[in-house]
């Protein structure tokens, strides 16, 4: 399992720093099928944030439904489905895990 680190510099993308601001993170990816062809059909995806690369319990999790890719490229906003508390960032560096619903492997 390979997780991608999210640097704290992304906090500048979070918008307002007020205590009541909705915290979100933009996330994009590229998916291919078993033949290395770009995915074009909508899919559901589970996004998880971890505080260490080897963590088994996420500090945050949400499911995005009917994500529509464009020639394999997709975009979701982490924190748009479930509230993303600013306290999640207290651990420092975070790691993102992505699972396509129906698949067993976390990317």
CSV table of N, CA and C in Angstrom, one decimal:
chain,number,residue,atom,x,y,z
A,1,UNK,N,0.8,-1.2,0.0
A,1,UNK,CA,0.0,0.0,0.0
A,1,UNK,C,0.9,1.2,0.0
A,2,UNK,N,0.6,2.1,-0.9
A,2,UNK,CA,1.4,3.4,-1.0
A,2,UNK,C,0.5,4.5,-0.8
A,3,UNK,N,0.8,5.3,0.2
A,3,UNK,CA,0.0,6.5,0.6
A,3,UNK,C,0.8,7.7,0.2
A,4,UNK,N,0.1,8.7,-0.2
A,4,UNK,CA,0.8,10.0,-0.6
A,4,UNK,C,0.7,11.0,0.5
A,5,UNK,N,1.8,11.6,0.9
A,5,UNK,CA,1.8,12.6,1.9
A,5,UNK,C,1.1,13.9,1.5
A,6,UNK,N,0.4,14.5,2.4
A,6,UNK,CA,-0.2,15.8,2.1
A,6,UNK,C,0.6,16.8,3.0
A,7,UNK,N,1.3,17.7,2.4
A,7,UNK,CA,2.1,18.6,3.2
A,7,UNK,C,1.3,19.7,3.8
A,8,UNK,N,1.7,20.2,5.0
A,8,UNK,CA,1.0,21.2,5.7
A,8,UNK,C,0.9,22.5,4.9
A,9,UNK,N,1.7,22.7,3.8
A,9,UNK,CA,1.6,23.9,3.0
A,9,UNK,C,0.2,23.9,2.3
A,10,UNK,N,-0.5,22.8,2.3
A,10,UNK,CA,-1.8,22.8,1.7
A,10,UNK,C,-2.8,23.6,2.6
A,11,UNK,N,-2.4,23.9,3.8
A,11,UNK,CA,-3.3,24.7,4.6
A,11,UNK,C,-3.6,26.1,4.0
A,12,UNK,N,-2.7,26.6,3.2
A,12,UNK,CA,-3.0,27.8,2.5
A,12,UNK,C,-4.1,27.7,1.6
A,13,UNK,N,-4.5,26.5,1.1
A,13,UNK,CA,-5.6,26.3,0.2
A,13,UNK,C,-6.9,26.2,1.0
A,14,UNK,N,-6.9,26.2,2.3
A,14,UNK,CA,-8.1,25.9,3.0
A,14,UNK,C,-9.0,27.1,3.1
A,15,UNK,N,-8.6,28.3,2.7
A,15,UNK,CA,-9.4,29.5,2.8
A,15,UNK,C,-9.3,30.2,4.1
A,16,UNK,N,-10.4,30.7,4.6
A,16,UNK,CA,-10.5,31.4,5.8
A,16,UNK,C,-10.0,30.6,7.0
A,17,UNK,N,-9.3,31.3,7.9
A,17,UNK,CA,-8.8,30.6,9.1
A,17,UNK,C,-9.7,30.8,10.3
A,18,UNK,N,-10.9,31.3,10.1
A,18,UNK,CA,-11.8,31.5,11.2
A,18,UNK,C,-12.2,30.1,11.8
A,19,UNK,N,-12.6,30.1,13.0
A,19,UNK,CA,-12.9,28.8,13.7
A,19,UNK,C,-14.1,28.1,13.1
A,20,UNK,N,-15.0,28.9,12.4
A,20,UNK,CA,-16.2,28.3,11.8
A,20,UNK,C,-16.1,28.0,10.3
A,21,UNK,N,-14.9,28.2,9.8
A,21,UNK,CA,-14.8,28.0,8.3
A,21,UNK,C,-14.8,26.5,8.0
A,22,UNK,N,-15.4,26.2,6.9
A,22,UNK,CA,-15.4,24.8,6.4
A,22,UNK,C,-14.0,24.5,5.9
A,23,UNK,N,-13.4,23.4,6.3
A,23,UNK,CA,-12.1,23.0,5.9
A,23,UNK,C,-12.2,22.0,4.8
A,24,UNK,N,-11.6,22.2,3.6
A,24,UNK,CA,-11.6,21.3,2.5
A,24,UNK,C,-10.3,21.3,1.9
A,25,UNK,N,-10.0,20.2,1.2
A,25,UNK,CA,-8.8,20.0,0.5
A,25,UNK,C,-9.1,19.5,-0.9
A,26,UNK,N,-8.5,20.1,-2.0
A,26,UNK,CA,-8.7,19.6,-3.3
A,26,UNK,C,-7.9,18.4,-3.5
A,27,UNK,N,-8.4,17.4,-4.2
A,27,UNK,CA,-7.6,16.2,-4.5
A,27,UNK,C,-8.0,15.7,-5.9
A,28,UNK,N,-6.9,15.4,-6.7
A,28,UNK,CA,-7.2,14.9,-8.0
A,28,UNK,C,-6.3,13.7,-8.2
A,29,UNK,N,-6.8,12.8,-9.2
A,29,UNK,CA,-6.0,11.6,-9.4
A,29,UNK,C,-6.3,11.2,-10.9
A,30,UNK,N,-5.6,10.1,-11.2
A,30,UNK,CA,-5.8,9.5,-12.6
A,30,UNK,C,-5.9,8.0,-12.4
A,31,UNK,N,-7.0,7.5,-13.0
A,31,UNK,CA,-7.3,6.0,-12.9
A,31,UNK,C,-7.3,5.4,-14.2
A,32,UNK,N,-6.7,4.2,-14.3
A,32,UNK,CA,-6.7,3.3,-15.5
A,32,UNK,C,-7.3,2.0,-15.1
A,33,UNK,N,-7.7,1.2,-16.1
A,33,UNK,CA,-8.3,-0.1,-15.9
A,33,UNK,C,-7.1,-1.1,-16.0
A,34,UNK,N,-7.4,-2.4,-15.9
A,34,UNK,CA,-6.4,-3.4,-16.0
A,34,UNK,C,-5.6,-3.4,-17.3
A,35,UNK,N,-6.1,-2.8,-18.3
A,35,UNK,CA,-5.4,-2.7,-19.6
A,35,UNK,C,-4.7,-1.3,-19.8
A,36,UNK,N,-4.6,-0.6,-18.7
A,36,UNK,CA,-4.0,0.7,-18.7
A,36,UNK,C,-4.7,1.7,-19.5
A,37,UNK,N,-6.0,1.5,-19.7
A,37,UNK,CA,-6.8,2.5,-20.4
A,37,UNK,C,-7.5,3.4,-19.4
A,38,UNK,N,-7.6,4.7,-19.6
A,38,UNK,CA,-8.3,5.6,-18.7
A,38,UNK,C,-9.7,5.2,-18.4
A,39,UNK,N,-10.0,5.3,-17.1
A,39,UNK,CA,-11.4,5.0,-16.6
A,39,UNK,C,-12.3,6.2,-17.1
A,40,UNK,N,-13.5,5.8,-17.7
A,40,UNK,CA,-14.4,6.9,-18.2
A,40,UNK,C,-15.8,6.8,-17.5
A,41,UNK,N,-16.1,5.7,-16.9
A,41,UNK,CA,-17.4,5.5,-16.2
A,41,UNK,C,-17.4,6.1,-14.8
A,42,UNK,N,-18.5,6.7,-14.4
A,42,UNK,CA,-18.5,7.2,-13.0
A,42,UNK,C,-18.3,6.0,-12.0
A,43,UNK,N,-17.7,6.4,-10.8
A,43,UNK,CA,-17.4,5.4,-9.8
A,43,UNK,C,-17.6,6.1,-8.4
A,44,UNK,N,-17.6,5.3,-7.4
A,44,UNK,CA,-17.6,5.8,-6.0
A,44,UNK,C,-16.2,5.6,-5.5
A,45,UNK,N,-15.8,6.5,-4.6
A,45,UNK,CA,-14.5,6.4,-4.1
A,45,UNK,C,-14.5,6.8,-2.6
A,46,UNK,N,-13.7,6.0,-1.8
A,46,UNK,CA,-13.6,6.3,-0.4
A,46,UNK,C,-12.2,7.0,-0.2
A,47,UNK,N,-12.2,8.1,0.4
A,47,UNK,CA,-11.0,8.8,0.7
A,47,UNK,C,-10.7,8.8,2.2
A,48,UNK,N,-9.5,8.4,2.6
A,48,UNK,CA,-9.1,8.4,4.0
A,48,UNK,C,-7.8,9.2,4.2
A,49,UNK,N,-7.7,9.8,5.3
A,49,UNK,CA,-6.5,10.5,5.7
A,49,UNK,C,-5.9,9.8,7.0
A,50,UNK,N,-4.6,9.6,6.9
A,50,UNK,CA,-3.9,8.9,8.0
A,50,UNK,C,-2.8,9.8,8.6
A,51,UNK,N,-2.4,9.6,9.8
A,51,UNK,CA,-1.4,10.4,10.4
A,51,UNK,C,0.0,9.8,10.3
A,52,UNK,N,0.1,8.6,9.9
A,52,UNK,CA,1.4,8.0,9.6
A,52,UNK,C,1.2,7.1,8.3
A,53,UNK,N,2.3,6.9,7.6
A,53,UNK,CA,2.2,6.1,6.4
A,53,UNK,C,1.7,4.6,6.6
A,54,UNK,N,2.0,4.1,7.8
A,54,UNK,CA,1.6,2.7,8.0
A,54,UNK,C,0.3,2.6,8.9
A,55,UNK,N,-0.3,3.7,9.2
A,55,UNK,CA,-1.5,3.6,10.1
A,55,UNK,C,-2.6,2.7,9.5
A,56,UNK,N,-3.3,2.1,10.3
A,56,UNK,CA,-4.4,1.2,9.9
A,56,UNK,C,-5.8,1.8,10.2
A,57,UNK,N,-5.8,2.8,11.1
A,57,UNK,CA,-7.0,3.6,11.4
A,57,UNK,C,-6.9,5.0,10.9
A,58,UNK,N,-7.8,5.4,10.0
A,58,UNK,CA,-7.7,6.8,9.5
A,58,UNK,C,-8.2,7.8,10.5
A,59,UNK,N,-7.6,9.0,10.4
A,59,UNK,CA,-8.1,10.1,11.2
A,59,UNK,C,-9.3,10.8,10.6
A,60,UNK,N,-9.6,10.5,9.3
A,60,UNK,CA,-10.7,11.0,8.6
A,60,UNK,C,-11.1,10.1,7.5
A,61,UNK,N,-12.4,10.0,7.2
A,61,UNK,CA,-12.8,9.1,6.1
A,61,UNK,C,-14.1,9.7,5.5
A,62,UNK,N,-14.3,9.6,4.2
A,62,UNK,CA,-15.6,10.0,3.5
A,62,UNK,C,-15.7,9.3,2.2
A,63,UNK,N,-16.9,9.1,1.7
A,63,UNK,CA,-17.2,8.4,0.5
A,63,UNK,C,-17.8,9.4,-0.5
A,64,UNK,N,-17.2,9.5,-1.7
A,64,UNK,CA,-17.7,10.4,-2.8
A,64,UNK,C,-18.4,9.4,-3.7
A,65,UNK,N,-19.7,9.8,-4.1
A,65,UNK,CA,-20.4,8.9,-5.0
A,65,UNK,C,-20.5,9.5,-6.3
A,66,UNK,N,-20.6,8.6,-7.3
A,66,UNK,CA,-20.8,9.0,-8.7
A,66,UNK,C,-19.8,10.1,-9.2
A,67,UNK,N,-18.5,9.8,-8.9
A,67,UNK,CA,-17.4,10.7,-9.4
A,67,UNK,C,-17.3,10.4,-10.9
A,68,UNK,N,-17.3,11.5,-11.6
A,68,UNK,CA,-17.3,11.4,-13.1
A,68,UNK,C,-15.8,11.8,-13.5
A,69,UNK,N,-15.1,10.8,-14.1
A,69,UNK,CA,-13.8,11.1,-14.5
A,69,UNK,C,-13.8,11.7,-16.0
A,70,UNK,N,-12.7,12.4,-16.3
A,70,UNK,CA,-12.6,12.9,-17.7
A,70,UNK,C,-11.3,12.2,-18.2
A,71,UNK,N,-11.5,11.3,-19.1
A,71,UNK,CA,-10.3,10.5,-19.6
A,71,UNK,C,-9.4,10.0,-18.6
A,72,UNK,N,-9.9,9.5,-17.5
A,72,UNK,CA,-9.2,9.0,-16.4
A,72,UNK,C,-8.9,9.9,-15.2
A,73,UNK,N,-8.9,11.2,-15.5
A,73,UNK,CA,-8.7,12.2,-14.5
A,73,UNK,C,-9.9,12.4,-13.6
A,74,UNK,N,-9.8,12.5,-12.3
A,74,UNK,CA,-10.9,12.8,-11.5
A,74,UNK,C,-10.5,13.8,-10.4
A,75,UNK,N,-11.5,14.5,-9.9
A,75,UNK,CA,-11.3,15.5,-8.9
A,75,UNK,C,-12.4,15.3,-7.8
A,76,UNK,N,-12.0,15.4,-6.5
A,76,UNK,CA,-12.9,15.4,-5.4
A,76,UNK,C,-12.4,16.5,-4.4
A,77,UNK,N,-13.3,16.9,-3.6
A,77,UNK,CA,-13.0,17.9,-2.6
A,77,UNK,C,-13.1,17.2,-1.2
A,78,UNK,N,-11.9,16.9,-0.6
A,78,UNK,CA,-11.9,16.2,0.7
A,78,UNK,C,-12.5,17.2,1.7
A,79,UNK,N,-13.5,16.7,2.4
A,79,UNK,CA,-14.2,17.5,3.4
A,79,UNK,C,-15.5,18.1,2.9
A,80,UNK,N,-15.9,17.8,1.7
A,80,UNK,CA,-17.1,18.2,1.1
A,80,UNK,C,-18.3,17.3,1.5
A,81,UNK,N,-18.0,16.1,1.8
A,81,UNK,CA,-19.1,15.1,2.1
A,81,UNK,C,-19.2,15.0,3.7
A,82,UNK,N,-18.1,14.9,4.3
A,82,UNK,CA,-18.1,14.9,5.8
A,82,UNK,C,-17.3,16.0,6.3
A,83,UNK,N,-17.7,16.7,7.4
A,83,UNK,CA,-16.9,17.8,7.9
A,83,UNK,C,-15.5,17.4,8.2
A,84,UNK,N,-14.5,18.2,7.8
A,84,UNK,CA,-13.1,17.9,8.0
A,84,UNK,C,-12.6,18.9,9.1
A,85,UNK,N,-12.4,18.4,10.3
A,85,UNK,CA,-12.1,19.3,11.4
A,85,UNK,C,-10.6,19.8,11.2
A,86,UNK,N,-10.4,21.0,11.7
A,86,UNK,CA,-9.0,21.5,11.6
A,86,UNK,C,-8.1,20.8,12.5
A,87,UNK,N,-8.6,20.1,13.5
A,87,UNK,CA,-7.8,19.3,14.5
A,87,UNK,C,-7.1,18.1,13.8
A,88,UNK,N,-7.7,17.7,12.6
A,88,UNK,CA,-7.1,16.6,11.9
A,88,UNK,C,-5.6,16.9,11.5
A,89,UNK,N,-5.3,18.2,11.3
A,89,UNK,CA,-4.0,18.7,10.9
A,89,UNK,C,-3.0,18.8,12.0
A,90,UNK,N,-3.5,18.6,13.3
A,90,UNK,CA,-2.6,18.7,14.4
A,90,UNK,C,-1.4,17.7,14.4
A,91,UNK,N,-1.6,16.6,13.7
A,91,UNK,CA,-0.5,15.6,13.7
A,91,UNK,C,0.6,16.0,12.8
A,92,UNK,N,0.4,17.1,12.0
A,92,UNK,CA,1.5,17.5,11.1
A,92,UNK,C,1.2,16.9,9.7
A,93,UNK,N,2.1,16.1,9.1
A,93,UNK,CA,2.0,15.6,7.8
A,93,UNK,C,0.9,14.5,7.8
A,94,UNK,N,0.0,14.5,6.8
A,94,UNK,CA,-1.0,13.5,6.6
A,94,UNK,C,-0.8,12.7,5.4
A,95,UNK,N,-1.4,11.5,5.3
A,95,UNK,CA,-1.2,10.6,4.2
A,95,UNK,C,-2.6,10.3,3.7
A,96,UNK,N,-2.8,10.3,2.4
A,96,UNK,CA,-4.1,10.0,1.8
A,96,UNK,C,-4.1,8.6,1.2
A,97,UNK,N,-5.3,7.9,1.5
A,97,UNK,CA,-5.5,6.6,0.9
A,97,UNK,C,-6.8,6.7,0.1
A,98,UNK,N,-6.9,6.1,-1.1
A,98,UNK,CA,-8.0,6.2,-1.9
A,98,UNK,C,-8.4,4.7,-2.3
A,99,UNK,N,-9.7,4.4,-2.1
A,99,UNK,CA,-10.2,3.1,-2.5
A,99,UNK,C,-11.4,3.2,-3.4
A,100,UNK,N,-11.4,2.6,-4.6
A,100,UNK,CA,-12.5,2.6,-5.4
A,100,UNK,C,-13.5,1.6,-4.8
A,101,UNK,N,-14.7,2.0,-4.6
A,101,UNK,CA,-15.7,1.1,-4.0
A,101,UNK,C,-15.9,-0.1,-4.9
A,102,UNK,N,-15.8,-1.3,-4.3
A,102,UNK,CA,-15.9,-2.6,-5.0
A,102,UNK,C,-14.5,-3.2,-5.2
A,103,UNK,N,-13.4,-2.4,-5.0
A,103,UNK,CA,-12.1,-2.9,-5.1
A,103,UNK,C,-11.5,-3.2,-3.7
A,104,UNK,N,-10.6,-4.1,-3.6
A,104,UNK,CA,-10.0,-4.4,-2.3
A,104,UNK,C,-8.7,-3.6,-2.0
A,105,UNK,N,-8.1,-3.0,-2.9
A,105,UNK,CA,-6.8,-2.3,-2.8
A,105,UNK,C,-7.0,-0.8,-2.5
A,106,UNK,N,-6.3,-0.4,-1.5
A,106,UNK,CA,-6.2,1.1,-1.3
A,106,UNK,C,-5.0,1.6,-2.0
A,107,UNK,N,-5.3,2.7,-2.7
A,107,UNK,CA,-4.2,3.3,-3.5
A,107,UNK,C,-3.6,4.5,-2.7
